[in-house]
GROMACS .gro file of C-alpha atoms in nm:
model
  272
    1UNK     CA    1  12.473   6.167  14.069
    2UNK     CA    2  12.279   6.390  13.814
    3UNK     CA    3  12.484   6.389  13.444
    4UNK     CA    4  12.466   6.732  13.294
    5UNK     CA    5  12.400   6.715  12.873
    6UNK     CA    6  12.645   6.910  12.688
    7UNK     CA    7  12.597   6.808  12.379
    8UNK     CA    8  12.277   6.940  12.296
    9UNK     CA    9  12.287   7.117  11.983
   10UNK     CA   10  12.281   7.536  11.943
   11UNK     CA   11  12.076   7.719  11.752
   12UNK     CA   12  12.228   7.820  11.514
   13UNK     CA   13  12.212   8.202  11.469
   14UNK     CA   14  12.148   8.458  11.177
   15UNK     CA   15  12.174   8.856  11.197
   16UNK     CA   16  11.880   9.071  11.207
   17UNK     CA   17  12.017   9.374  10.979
   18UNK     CA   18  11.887   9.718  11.176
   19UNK     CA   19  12.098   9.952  10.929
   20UNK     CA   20  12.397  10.083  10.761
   21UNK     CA   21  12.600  10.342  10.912
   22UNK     CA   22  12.969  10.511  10.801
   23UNK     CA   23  13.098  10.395  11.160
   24UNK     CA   24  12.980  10.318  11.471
   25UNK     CA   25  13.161  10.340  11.799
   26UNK     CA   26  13.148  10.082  12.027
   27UNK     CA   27  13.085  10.224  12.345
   28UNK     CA   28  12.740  10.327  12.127
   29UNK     CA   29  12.643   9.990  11.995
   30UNK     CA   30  12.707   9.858  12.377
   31UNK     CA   31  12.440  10.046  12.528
   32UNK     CA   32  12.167   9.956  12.237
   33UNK     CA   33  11.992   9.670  12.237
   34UNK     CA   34  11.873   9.465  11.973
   35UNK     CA   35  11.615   9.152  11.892
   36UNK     CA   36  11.753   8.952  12.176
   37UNK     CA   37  11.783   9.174  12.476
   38UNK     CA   38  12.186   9.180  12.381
   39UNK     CA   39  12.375   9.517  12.252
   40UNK     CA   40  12.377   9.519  11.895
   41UNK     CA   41  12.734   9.489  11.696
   42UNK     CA   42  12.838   9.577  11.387
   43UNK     CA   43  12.960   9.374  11.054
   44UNK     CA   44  13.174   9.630  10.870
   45UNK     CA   45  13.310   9.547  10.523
   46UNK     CA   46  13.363   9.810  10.245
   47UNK     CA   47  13.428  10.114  10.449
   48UNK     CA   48  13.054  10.069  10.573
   49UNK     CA   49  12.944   9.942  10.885
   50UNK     CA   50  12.595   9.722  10.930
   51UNK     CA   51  12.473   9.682  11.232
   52UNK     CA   52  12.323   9.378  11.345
   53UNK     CA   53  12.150   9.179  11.601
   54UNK     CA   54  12.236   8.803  11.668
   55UNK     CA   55  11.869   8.622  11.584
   56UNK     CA   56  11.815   8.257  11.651
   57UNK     CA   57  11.706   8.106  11.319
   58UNK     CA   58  11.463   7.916  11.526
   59UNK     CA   59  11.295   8.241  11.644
   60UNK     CA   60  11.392   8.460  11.319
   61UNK     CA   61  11.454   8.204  11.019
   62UNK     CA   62  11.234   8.217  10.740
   63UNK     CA   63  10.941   7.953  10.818
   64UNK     CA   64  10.968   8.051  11.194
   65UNK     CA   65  10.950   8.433  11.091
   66UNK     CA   66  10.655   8.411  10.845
   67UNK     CA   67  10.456   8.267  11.122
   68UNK     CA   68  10.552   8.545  11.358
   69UNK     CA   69  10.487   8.768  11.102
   70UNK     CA   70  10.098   8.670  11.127
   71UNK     CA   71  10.120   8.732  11.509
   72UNK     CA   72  10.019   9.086  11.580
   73UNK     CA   73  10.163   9.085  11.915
   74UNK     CA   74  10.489   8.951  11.799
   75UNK     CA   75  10.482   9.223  11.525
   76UNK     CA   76  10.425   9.469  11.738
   77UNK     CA   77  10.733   9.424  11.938
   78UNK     CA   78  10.976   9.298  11.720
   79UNK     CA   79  10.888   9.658  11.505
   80UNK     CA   80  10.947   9.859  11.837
   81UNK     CA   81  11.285   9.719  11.943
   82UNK     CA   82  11.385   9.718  11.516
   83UNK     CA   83  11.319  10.110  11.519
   84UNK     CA   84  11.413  10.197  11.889
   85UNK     CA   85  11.773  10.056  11.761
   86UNK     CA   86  11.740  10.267  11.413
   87UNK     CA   87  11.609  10.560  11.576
   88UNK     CA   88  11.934  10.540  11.840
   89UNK     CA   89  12.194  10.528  11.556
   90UNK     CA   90  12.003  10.826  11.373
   91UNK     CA   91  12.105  11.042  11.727
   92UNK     CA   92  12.454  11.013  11.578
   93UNK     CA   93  12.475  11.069  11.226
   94UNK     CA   94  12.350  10.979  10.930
   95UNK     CA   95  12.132  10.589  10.862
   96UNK     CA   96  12.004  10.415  10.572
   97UNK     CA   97  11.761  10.211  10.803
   98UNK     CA   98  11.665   9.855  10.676
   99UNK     CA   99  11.330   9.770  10.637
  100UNK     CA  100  11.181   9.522  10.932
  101UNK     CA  101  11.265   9.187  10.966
  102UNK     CA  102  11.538   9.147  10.710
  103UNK     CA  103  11.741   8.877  10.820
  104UNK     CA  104  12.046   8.716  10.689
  105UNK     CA  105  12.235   8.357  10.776
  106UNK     CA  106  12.560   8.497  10.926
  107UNK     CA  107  12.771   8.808  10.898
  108UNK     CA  108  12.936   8.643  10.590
  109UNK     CA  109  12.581   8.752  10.389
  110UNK     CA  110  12.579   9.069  10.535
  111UNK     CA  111  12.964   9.163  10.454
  112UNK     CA  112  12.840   9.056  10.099
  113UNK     CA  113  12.519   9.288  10.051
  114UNK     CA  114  12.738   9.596  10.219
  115UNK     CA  115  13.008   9.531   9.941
  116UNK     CA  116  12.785   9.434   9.634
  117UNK     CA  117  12.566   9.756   9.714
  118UNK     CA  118  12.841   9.984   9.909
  119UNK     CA  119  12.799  10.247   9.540
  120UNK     CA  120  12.406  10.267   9.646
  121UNK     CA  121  12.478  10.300  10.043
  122UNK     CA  122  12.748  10.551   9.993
  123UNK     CA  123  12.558  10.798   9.782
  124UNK     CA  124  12.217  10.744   9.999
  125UNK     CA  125  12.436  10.838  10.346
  126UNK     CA  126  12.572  11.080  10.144
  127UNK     CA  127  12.214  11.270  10.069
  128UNK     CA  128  12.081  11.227  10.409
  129UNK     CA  129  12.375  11.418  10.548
  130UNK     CA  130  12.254  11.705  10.744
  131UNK     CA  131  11.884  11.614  10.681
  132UNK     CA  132  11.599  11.473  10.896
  133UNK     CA  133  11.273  11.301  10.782
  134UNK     CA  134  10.950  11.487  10.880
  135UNK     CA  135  10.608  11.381  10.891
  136UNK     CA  136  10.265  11.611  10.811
  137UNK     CA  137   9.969  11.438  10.867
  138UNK     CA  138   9.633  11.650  10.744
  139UNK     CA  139   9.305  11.586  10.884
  140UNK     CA  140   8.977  11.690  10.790
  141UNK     CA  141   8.811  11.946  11.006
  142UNK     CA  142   8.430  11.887  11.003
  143UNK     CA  143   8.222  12.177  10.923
  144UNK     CA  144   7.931  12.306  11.045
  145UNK     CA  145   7.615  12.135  10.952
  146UNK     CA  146   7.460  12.355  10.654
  147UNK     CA  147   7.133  12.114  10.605
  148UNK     CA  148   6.869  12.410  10.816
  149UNK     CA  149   6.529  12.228  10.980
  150UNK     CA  150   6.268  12.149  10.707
  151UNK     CA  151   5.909  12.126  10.768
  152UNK     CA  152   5.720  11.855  10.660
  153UNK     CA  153   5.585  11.936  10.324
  154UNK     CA  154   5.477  11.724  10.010
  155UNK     CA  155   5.536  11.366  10.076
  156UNK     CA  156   5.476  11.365  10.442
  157UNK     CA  157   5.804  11.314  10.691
  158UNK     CA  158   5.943  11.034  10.507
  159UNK     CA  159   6.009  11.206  10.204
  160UNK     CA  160   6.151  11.521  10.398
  161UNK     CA  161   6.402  11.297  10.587
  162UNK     CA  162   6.533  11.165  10.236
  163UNK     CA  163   6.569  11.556  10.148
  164UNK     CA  164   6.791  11.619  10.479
  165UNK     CA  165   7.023  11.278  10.429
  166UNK     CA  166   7.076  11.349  10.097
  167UNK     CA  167   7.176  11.759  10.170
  168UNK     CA  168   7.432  11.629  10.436
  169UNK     CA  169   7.586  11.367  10.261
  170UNK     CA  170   7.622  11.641   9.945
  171UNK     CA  171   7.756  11.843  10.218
  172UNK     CA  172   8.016  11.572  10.365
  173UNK     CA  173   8.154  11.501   9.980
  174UNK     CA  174   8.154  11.859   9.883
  175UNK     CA  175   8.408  11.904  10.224
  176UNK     CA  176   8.590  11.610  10.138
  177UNK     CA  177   8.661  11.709   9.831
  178UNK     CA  178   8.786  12.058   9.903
  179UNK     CA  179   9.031  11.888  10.160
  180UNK     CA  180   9.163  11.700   9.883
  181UNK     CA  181   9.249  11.946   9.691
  182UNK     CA  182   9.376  12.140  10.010
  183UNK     CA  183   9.608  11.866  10.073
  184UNK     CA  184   9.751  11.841   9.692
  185UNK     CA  185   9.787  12.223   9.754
  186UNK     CA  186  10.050  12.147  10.112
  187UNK     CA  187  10.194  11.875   9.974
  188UNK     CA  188  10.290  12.101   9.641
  189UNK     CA  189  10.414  12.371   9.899
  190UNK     CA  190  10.637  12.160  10.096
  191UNK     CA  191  10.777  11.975   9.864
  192UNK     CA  192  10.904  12.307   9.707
  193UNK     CA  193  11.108  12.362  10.027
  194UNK     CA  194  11.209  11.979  10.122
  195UNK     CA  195  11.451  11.848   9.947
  196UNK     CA  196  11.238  11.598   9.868
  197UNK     CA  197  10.871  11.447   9.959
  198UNK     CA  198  10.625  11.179   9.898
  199UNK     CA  199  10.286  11.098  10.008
  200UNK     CA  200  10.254  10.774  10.223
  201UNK     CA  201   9.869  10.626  10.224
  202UNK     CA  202   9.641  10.781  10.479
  203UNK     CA  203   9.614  10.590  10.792
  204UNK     CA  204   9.296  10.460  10.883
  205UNK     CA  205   9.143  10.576  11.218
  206UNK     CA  206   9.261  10.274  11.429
  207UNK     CA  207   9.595  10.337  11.356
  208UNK     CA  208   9.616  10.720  11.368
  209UNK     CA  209   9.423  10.727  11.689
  210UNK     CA  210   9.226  11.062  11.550
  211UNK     CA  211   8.860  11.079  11.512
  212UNK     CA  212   8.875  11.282  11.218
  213UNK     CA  213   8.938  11.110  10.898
  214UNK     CA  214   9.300  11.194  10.744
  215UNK     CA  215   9.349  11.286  10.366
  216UNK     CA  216   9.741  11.391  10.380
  217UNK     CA  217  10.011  11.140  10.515
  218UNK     CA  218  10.325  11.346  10.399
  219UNK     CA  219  10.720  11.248  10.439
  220UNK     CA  220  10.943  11.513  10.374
  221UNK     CA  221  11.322  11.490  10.388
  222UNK     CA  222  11.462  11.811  10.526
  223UNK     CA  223  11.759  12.009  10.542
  224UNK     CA  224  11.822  12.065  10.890
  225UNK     CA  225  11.927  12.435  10.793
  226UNK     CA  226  11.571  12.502  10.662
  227UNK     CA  227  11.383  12.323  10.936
  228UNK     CA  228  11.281  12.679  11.108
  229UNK     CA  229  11.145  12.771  10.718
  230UNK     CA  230  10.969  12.414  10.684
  231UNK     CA  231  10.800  12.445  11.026
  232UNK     CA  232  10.660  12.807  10.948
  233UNK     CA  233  10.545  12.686  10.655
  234UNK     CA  234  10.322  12.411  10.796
  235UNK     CA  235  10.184  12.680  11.003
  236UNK     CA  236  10.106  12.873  10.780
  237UNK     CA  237   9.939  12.628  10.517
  238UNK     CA  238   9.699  12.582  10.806
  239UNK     CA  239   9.601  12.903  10.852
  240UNK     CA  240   9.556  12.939  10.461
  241UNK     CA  241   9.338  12.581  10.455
  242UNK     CA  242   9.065  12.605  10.725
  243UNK     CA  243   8.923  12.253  10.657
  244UNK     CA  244   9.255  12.066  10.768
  245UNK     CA  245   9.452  12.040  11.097
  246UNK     CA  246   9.770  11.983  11.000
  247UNK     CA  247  10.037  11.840  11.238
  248UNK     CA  248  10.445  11.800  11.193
  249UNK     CA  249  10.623  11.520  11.340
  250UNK     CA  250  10.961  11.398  11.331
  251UNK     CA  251  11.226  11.395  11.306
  252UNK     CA  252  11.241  11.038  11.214
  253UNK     CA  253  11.458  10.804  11.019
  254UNK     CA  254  11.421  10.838  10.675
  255UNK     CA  255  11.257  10.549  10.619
  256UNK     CA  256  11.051  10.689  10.358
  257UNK     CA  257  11.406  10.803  10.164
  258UNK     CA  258  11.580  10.481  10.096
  259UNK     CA  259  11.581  10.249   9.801
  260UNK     CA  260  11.422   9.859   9.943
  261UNK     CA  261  11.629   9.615   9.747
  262UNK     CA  262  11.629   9.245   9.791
  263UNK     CA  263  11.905   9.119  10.028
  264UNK     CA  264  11.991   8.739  10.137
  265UNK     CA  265  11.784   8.473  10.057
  266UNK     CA  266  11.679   8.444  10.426
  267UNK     CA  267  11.529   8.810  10.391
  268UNK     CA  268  11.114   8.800  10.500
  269UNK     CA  269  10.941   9.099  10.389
  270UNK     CA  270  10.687   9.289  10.625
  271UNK     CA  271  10.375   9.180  10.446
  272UNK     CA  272  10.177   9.464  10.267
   0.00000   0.00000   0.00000
């Protein structure tokens, strides 16, 4: 006869904070899923609802999470399923999205952060009513080579090779530099129409998967109203800077729009 344990201990479990919401209907938060392959739920307190994914501390506490944090892999996919859950509860209204891998000890700690900050929540769902984050990424459009064929003059080939390096890179900073200033120039423009705007750090090549170099990394937060306005203007600001290729993408979460504060003492930062 083979004795089944049932003693064994559980893990215990902490909440993996996704976001705040006003509300959130069940029949939504059934059909997304969270860290753990389970629908997410929500801890409301203070008229605000957070929603939440149950995380085993022994997966998502803060020793085990710091290590995960170093896997690239695990990164990778813990920040697709965080945002896929964000991005499904920005379909239905307005989010103040938390940033990844915030993590609290129960729904007790959570219920606690929603009340001590429900002044800063309210007033941030209140200005993302009716808006959308965009994104406008600029990259630099490489010009024609202006360095013409020089013959081999005074100081033989070696010293007309140093001539023809030093005219292109002269060439290459003189470009960059105009798309610099073409990029102030959009991000100026835009931010005249968004309500508001900020400039993230350009992504480096492996990330952005573009060959050209990028010099604008915009987030604008937009009235959904003046999208149609915002969208010509991007076009336009193109046309008027040769030297870039400007894209729009969104509309995302505003991630770029909220306030980070310190939560529980179980929170884990994203490291910078």
């Amino acid at each position: 006869m083979v004795e089944v344990a049932t003693d064994l201990p559980v893990p215990a479990a902490g909440a993996w904070l996704h976001a705040v919401v006003r509300d959130a209907e069940p029949a939504t938060l059934a059909v997304i899923r969270g860290m753990d392959g389970g629908p997410v739920r929500a801890v409301p307190a203070a008229g605000l609802v957070a929603v939440v994914s149950t995380a085993s501390l022994d997966e998502y506490g803060e020793e085990p999470l710091r290590r995960n944090l170093e896997d690239l892999a695990w990164l990778e996919r813990a920040a697709r399923a965080h945002h896929a859950v964000v991005e499904a509860l920005a379909r239905r209204g307005p989010v103040v999205p938390a940033r990844l891998a915030t993590v609290h000890s129960d729904d007790e700690r959570v219920a606690d952060s929603l009340a001590a900050r429900r002044a800063e929540l309210v007033g941030t769902l209140d200005r993302l009513t009716g808006r959308d984050e965009w994104g406008v990424k600029g990259y630099l459009v490489a010009g024609a080579t202006t360095v013409g064929t020089e013959t081999t003059g005074a100081g033989g080939v070696g010293t007309a090779y140093l001539r023809r390096r030093r005219a292109q890179l002269t060439a290459r900073e003189e470009r960059q530099q105009v798309a610099s200033a073409a990029a102030d120039a959009v991000h100026e423009a835009l931010c005249e129409l968004a309500v508001a705007g900020r400039r993230h750090a350009p992504q480096d090549r492996r990330l952005s998967g573009a060959s050209a170099p990028m010099v604008l990394n915009g987030a604008y937060l937009v009235d959904v109203a003046t999208l149609p306005s915002f969208t010509e203007m991007v076009g336009s600001l193109g046309d008027r800077h040769p030297g870039l290729h400007l894209e729009l993408t969104g509309p995302w979460p505003a991630y770029s729009f909220v306030v980070e504060r310190p939560e529980s003492a179980l929170t884990v930062r994203e490291p910078v």
